[in-house]
Amino acid sequence: MCLLRLLHYPPDGEQARREKGQLGSGEHTDFGTLTLLLQDEHQGLEVQDHETGEWHGVPPQEDVYIVNMADLMSVMTSGEYRGGWHRVLNRNPEDRYSVVFFYDGNLDYKLQPLDPAKRVEGESVPTIEEHDRLRLTSSYSIEQE
């Protein structure tokens, strides 16, 4: 499954909103396998250093894509590659835009390590679709039908 999102972050304009901790997109890791991000000239993306917990701004560069490993990549590589925590804060007095391409994989793919030696026999293995539903439910409190 692939998803293309065109995102708009309104101008900051209000110091009070920042003081309340309102974000353009709160801290998270991406659900899928891989994410490609093309952002405009306004900085907003921040990534978290997994050792120190500090947040660092990612300066936008013209015609450059940012590649994020996501949660499913961590499962498939047995933790060799893992998704990074990130968030978006539009501290600019102007609108901010980005184009984001999310790649999950086939929804019916059994989510397990690619290396057969790292698979656990008899373990229940969810599909990518089941994984995505669980993440959506926990993130957005969507009730399953």
PDB file of C-alpha atoms in Angstrom:
ATOM      1  CA  MET A   1       0.000   0.000   0.000  1.00  0.00           C
ATOM      2  CA  CYS A   2       1.222   3.490  -0.847  1.00  0.00           C
ATOM      3  CA  LEU A   3      -0.108   6.837   0.266  1.00  0.00           C
ATOM      4  CA  LEU A   4       0.757  10.316  -0.983  1.00  0.00           C
ATOM      5  CA  ARG A   5      -0.114  13.217   1.326  1.00  0.00           C
ATOM      6  CA  LEU A   6       0.059  16.904   0.502  1.00  0.00           C
ATOM      7  CA  LEU A   7       0.429  18.675   3.844  1.00  0.00           C
ATOM      8  CA  HIS A   8      -0.160  22.300   4.794  1.00  0.00           C
ATOM      9  CA  TYR A   9       0.952  23.814   8.088  1.00  0.00           C
ATOM     10  CA  PRO A  10      -0.523  27.289   8.723  1.00  0.00           C
ATOM     11  CA  PRO A  11       1.825  30.082   9.780  1.00  0.00           C
ATOM     12  CA  ASP A  12       2.710  30.163  13.451  1.00  0.00           C
ATOM     13  CA  GLY A  13       1.743  33.728  14.124  1.00  0.00           C
ATOM     14  CA  GLU A  14       0.763  32.951  17.709  1.00  0.00           C
ATOM     15  CA  GLN A  15       3.362  32.578  20.438  1.00  0.00           C
ATOM     16  CA  ALA A  16       0.571  31.405  22.756  1.00  0.00           C
ATOM     17  CA  ARG A  17      -0.067  28.342  20.580  1.00  0.00           C
ATOM     18  CA  ARG A  18       3.559  27.264  20.908  1.00  0.00           C
ATOM     19  CA  GLU A  19       3.513  27.829  24.649  1.00  0.00           C
ATOM     20  CA  LYS A  20       0.529  25.462  24.892  1.00  0.00           C
ATOM     21  CA  GLY A  21       2.590  22.815  23.095  1.00  0.00           C
ATOM     22  CA  GLN A  22       0.422  22.675  19.983  1.00  0.00           C
ATOM     23  CA  LEU A  23       2.345  21.115  17.134  1.00  0.00           C
ATOM     24  CA  GLY A  24       1.883  20.787  13.406  1.00  0.00           C
ATOM     25  CA  SER A  25       2.402  17.056  13.868  1.00  0.00           C
ATOM     26  CA  GLY A  26       3.231  15.562  17.266  1.00  0.00           C
ATOM     27  CA  GLU A  27       6.167  13.263  17.908  1.00  0.00           C
ATOM     28  CA  HIS A  28       5.788   9.873  16.252  1.00  0.00           C
ATOM     29  CA  THR A  29       7.391   7.180  14.139  1.00  0.00           C
ATOM     30  CA  ASP A  30       5.866   6.301  10.776  1.00  0.00           C
ATOM     31  CA  PHE A  31       3.758   3.131  10.567  1.00  0.00           C
ATOM     32  CA  GLY A  32       4.999   1.685   7.306  1.00  0.00           C
ATOM     33  CA  THR A  33       8.263   0.578   5.754  1.00  0.00           C
ATOM     34  CA  LEU A  34       9.681   3.715   4.180  1.00  0.00           C
ATOM     35  CA  THR A  35       8.727   7.398   3.961  1.00  0.00           C
ATOM     36  CA  LEU A  36       9.945   9.955   1.419  1.00  0.00           C
ATOM     37  CA  LEU A  37       9.530  13.622   2.326  1.00  0.00           C
ATOM     38  CA  LEU A  38       9.872  16.653   0.071  1.00  0.00           C
ATOM     39  CA  GLN A  39       9.509  19.859   2.076  1.00  0.00           C
ATOM     40  CA  ASP A  40       9.390  23.492   1.047  1.00  0.00           C
ATOM     41  CA  GLU A  41      11.943  26.126   2.061  1.00  0.00           C
ATOM     42  CA  HIS A  42      10.482  26.587   5.575  1.00  0.00           C
ATOM     43  CA  GLN A  43      12.036  24.544   8.343  1.00  0.00           C
ATOM     44  CA  GLY A  44       9.666  22.596  10.554  1.00  0.00           C
ATOM     45  CA  LEU A  45      10.759  18.958  10.634  1.00  0.00           C
ATOM     46  CA  GLU A  46      12.612  17.923  13.784  1.00  0.00           C
ATOM     47  CA  VAL A  47      14.191  14.543  14.555  1.00  0.00           C
ATOM     48  CA  GLN A  48      14.995  13.115  17.960  1.00  0.00           C
ATOM     49  CA  ASP A  49      18.464  11.849  18.851  1.00  0.00           C
ATOM     50  CA  HIS A  50      17.727   8.343  20.172  1.00  0.00           C
ATOM     51  CA  GLU A  51      20.641   8.500  22.630  1.00  0.00           C
ATOM     52  CA  THR A  52      20.145  11.953  24.173  1.00  0.00           C
ATOM     53  CA  GLY A  53      16.439  12.522  23.501  1.00  0.00           C
ATOM     54  CA  GLU A  54      17.237  15.996  22.135  1.00  0.00           C
ATOM     55  CA  TRP A  55      15.302  17.389  19.176  1.00  0.00           C
ATOM     56  CA  HIS A  56      17.188  18.739  16.142  1.00  0.00           C
ATOM     57  CA  GLY A  57      15.788  20.764  13.248  1.00  0.00           C
ATOM     58  CA  VAL A  58      16.270  19.384   9.738  1.00  0.00           C
ATOM     59  CA  PRO A  59      17.185  22.296   7.444  1.00  0.00           C
ATOM     60  CA  PRO A  60      15.248  22.120   4.172  1.00  0.00           C
ATOM     61  CA  GLN A  61      17.305  21.767   1.010  1.00  0.00           C
ATOM     62  CA  GLU A  62      15.977  22.464  -2.458  1.00  0.00           C
ATOM     63  CA  ASP A  63      15.174  19.355  -4.531  1.00  0.00           C
ATOM     64  CA  VAL A  64      16.255  16.968  -1.745  1.00  0.00           C
ATOM     65  CA  TYR A  65      14.126  14.122  -0.403  1.00  0.00           C
ATOM     66  CA  ILE A  66      14.369  13.039   3.217  1.00  0.00           C
ATOM     67  CA  VAL A  67      14.146   9.268   3.679  1.00  0.00           C
ATOM     68  CA  ASN A  68      12.705   7.924   6.942  1.00  0.00           C
ATOM     69  CA  MET A  69      12.882   4.290   7.928  1.00  0.00           C
ATOM     70  CA  ALA A  70       9.578   3.306   9.493  1.00  0.00           C
ATOM     71  CA  ASP A  71       8.252   0.717  11.957  1.00  0.00           C
ATOM     72  CA  LEU A  72       7.853  -2.162   9.511  1.00  0.00           C
ATOM     73  CA  MET A  73      11.475  -1.835   8.379  1.00  0.00           C
ATOM     74  CA  SER A  74      12.526  -2.444  11.979  1.00  0.00           C
ATOM     75  CA  VAL A  75      10.488  -5.648  12.147  1.00  0.00           C
ATOM     76  CA  MET A  76      11.707  -6.920   8.773  1.00  0.00           C
ATOM     77  CA  THR A  77      15.383  -6.224   9.601  1.00  0.00           C
ATOM     78  CA  SER A  78      15.115  -7.509  13.192  1.00  0.00           C
ATOM     79  CA  GLY A  79      15.946  -4.058  14.527  1.00  0.00           C
ATOM     80  CA  GLU A  80      18.971  -3.475  12.279  1.00  0.00           C
ATOM     81  CA  TYR A  81      17.175  -0.428  10.859  1.00  0.00           C
ATOM     82  CA  ARG A  82      14.564   1.367  12.904  1.00  0.00           C
ATOM     83  CA  GLY A  83      12.195   4.259  12.510  1.00  0.00           C
ATOM     84  CA  GLY A  84      13.226   7.560  14.000  1.00  0.00           C
ATOM     85  CA  TRP A  85      11.028   9.722  16.194  1.00  0.00           C
ATOM     86  CA  HIS A  86      10.153  13.002  14.513  1.00  0.00           C
ATOM     87  CA  ARG A  87       7.676  15.884  14.708  1.00  0.00           C
ATOM     88  CA  VAL A  88       6.742  19.048  12.826  1.00  0.00           C
ATOM     89  CA  LEU A  89       6.715  22.513  14.398  1.00  0.00           C
ATOM     90  CA  ASN A  90       5.926  25.361  12.044  1.00  0.00           C
ATOM     91  CA  ARG A  91       7.618  28.286  13.748  1.00  0.00           C
ATOM     92  CA  ASN A  92       7.523  30.325  10.565  1.00  0.00           C
ATOM     93  CA  PRO A  93       5.363  33.385   9.966  1.00  0.00           C
ATOM     94  CA  GLU A  94       4.495  31.858   6.555  1.00  0.00           C
ATOM     95  CA  ASP A  95       2.618  28.774   5.377  1.00  0.00           C
ATOM     96  CA  ARG A  96       4.639  25.559   5.200  1.00  0.00           C
ATOM     97  CA  TYR A  97       3.999  22.774   2.690  1.00  0.00           C
ATOM     98  CA  SER A  98       5.361  19.275   2.260  1.00  0.00           C
ATOM     99  CA  VAL A  99       4.746  16.252   0.053  1.00  0.00           C
ATOM    100  CA  VAL A 100       5.008  12.902   1.835  1.00  0.00           C
ATOM    101  CA  PHE A 101       5.058   9.456   0.209  1.00  0.00           C
ATOM    102  CA  PHE A 102       4.420   6.521   2.555  1.00  0.00           C
ATOM    103  CA  TYR A 103       5.222   2.962   1.474  1.00  0.00           C
ATOM    104  CA  ASP A 104       3.923   0.071   3.583  1.00  0.00           C
ATOM    105  CA  GLY A 105       4.062  -2.946   1.277  1.00  0.00           C
ATOM    106  CA  ASN A 106       1.361  -5.452   0.371  1.00  0.00           C
ATOM    107  CA  LEU A 107      -1.386  -5.414   2.981  1.00  0.00           C
ATOM    108  CA  ASP A 108      -1.544  -9.226   3.129  1.00  0.00           C
ATOM    109  CA  TYR A 109       2.219  -9.619   3.712  1.00  0.00           C
ATOM    110  CA  LYS A 110       2.978 -11.460   6.959  1.00  0.00           C
ATOM    111  CA  LEU A 111       5.023  -9.089   9.089  1.00  0.00           C
ATOM    112  CA  GLN A 112       8.087 -11.052  10.130  1.00  0.00           C
ATOM    113  CA  PRO A 113      11.879 -10.794   9.851  1.00  0.00           C
ATOM    114  CA  LEU A 114      13.248 -11.276   6.342  1.00  0.00           C
ATOM    115  CA  ASP A 115      15.989 -13.531   7.762  1.00  0.00           C
ATOM    116  CA  PRO A 116      14.322 -16.928   8.385  1.00  0.00           C
ATOM    117  CA  ALA A 117      16.803 -17.635  11.206  1.00  0.00           C
ATOM    118  CA  LYS A 118      15.334 -14.731  13.184  1.00  0.00           C
ATOM    119  CA  ARG A 119      11.714 -15.869  12.936  1.00  0.00           C
ATOM    120  CA  VAL A 120      10.049 -17.413  15.985  1.00  0.00           C
ATOM    121  CA  GLU A 121       8.265 -20.708  15.299  1.00  0.00           C
ATOM    122  CA  GLY A 122       4.630 -20.839  16.394  1.00  0.00           C
ATOM    123  CA  GLU A 123       4.470 -17.090  16.941  1.00  0.00           C
ATOM    124  CA  SER A 124       1.339 -15.342  15.692  1.00  0.00           C
ATOM    125  CA  VAL A 125       2.390 -13.139  12.775  1.00  0.00           C
ATOM    126  CA  PRO A 126       0.168 -10.173  11.862  1.00  0.00           C
ATOM    127  CA  THR A 127      -0.222  -8.892   8.335  1.00  0.00           C
ATOM    128  CA  ILE A 128       0.757  -5.342   7.414  1.00  0.00           C
ATOM    129  CA  GLU A 129      -2.946  -4.474   7.317  1.00  0.00           C
ATOM    130  CA  GLU A 130      -3.437  -5.762  10.877  1.00  0.00           C
ATOM    131  CA  HIS A 131      -0.373  -3.824  12.052  1.00  0.00           C
ATOM    132  CA  ASP A 132      -1.661  -0.615  10.454  1.00  0.00           C
ATOM    133  CA  ARG A 133      -5.097  -1.053  12.060  1.00  0.00           C
ATOM    134  CA  LEU A 134      -3.520  -1.496  15.493  1.00  0.00           C
ATOM    135  CA  ARG A 135      -1.375   1.625  15.055  1.00  0.00           C
ATOM    136  CA  LEU A 136      -4.322   3.691  13.813  1.00  0.00           C
ATOM    137  CA  THR A 137      -6.460   2.496  16.700  1.00  0.00           C
ATOM    138  CA  SER A 138      -3.815   3.387  19.273  1.00  0.00           C
ATOM    139  CA  SER A 139      -2.938   6.710  17.625  1.00  0.00           C
ATOM    140  CA  TYR A 140      -6.400   8.014  16.839  1.00  0.00           C
ATOM    141  CA  SER A 141      -8.656   6.008  19.156  1.00  0.00           C
ATOM    142  CA  ILE A 142     -10.555   4.567  16.208  1.00  0.00           C
ATOM    143  CA  GLU A 143     -12.813   1.749  17.325  1.00  0.00           C
ATOM    144  CA  GLN A 144     -12.569  -1.449  15.316  1.00  0.00           C
ATOM    145  CA  GLU A 145     -15.775  -2.774  13.841  1.00  0.00           C
TER     146      GLU A 145
END
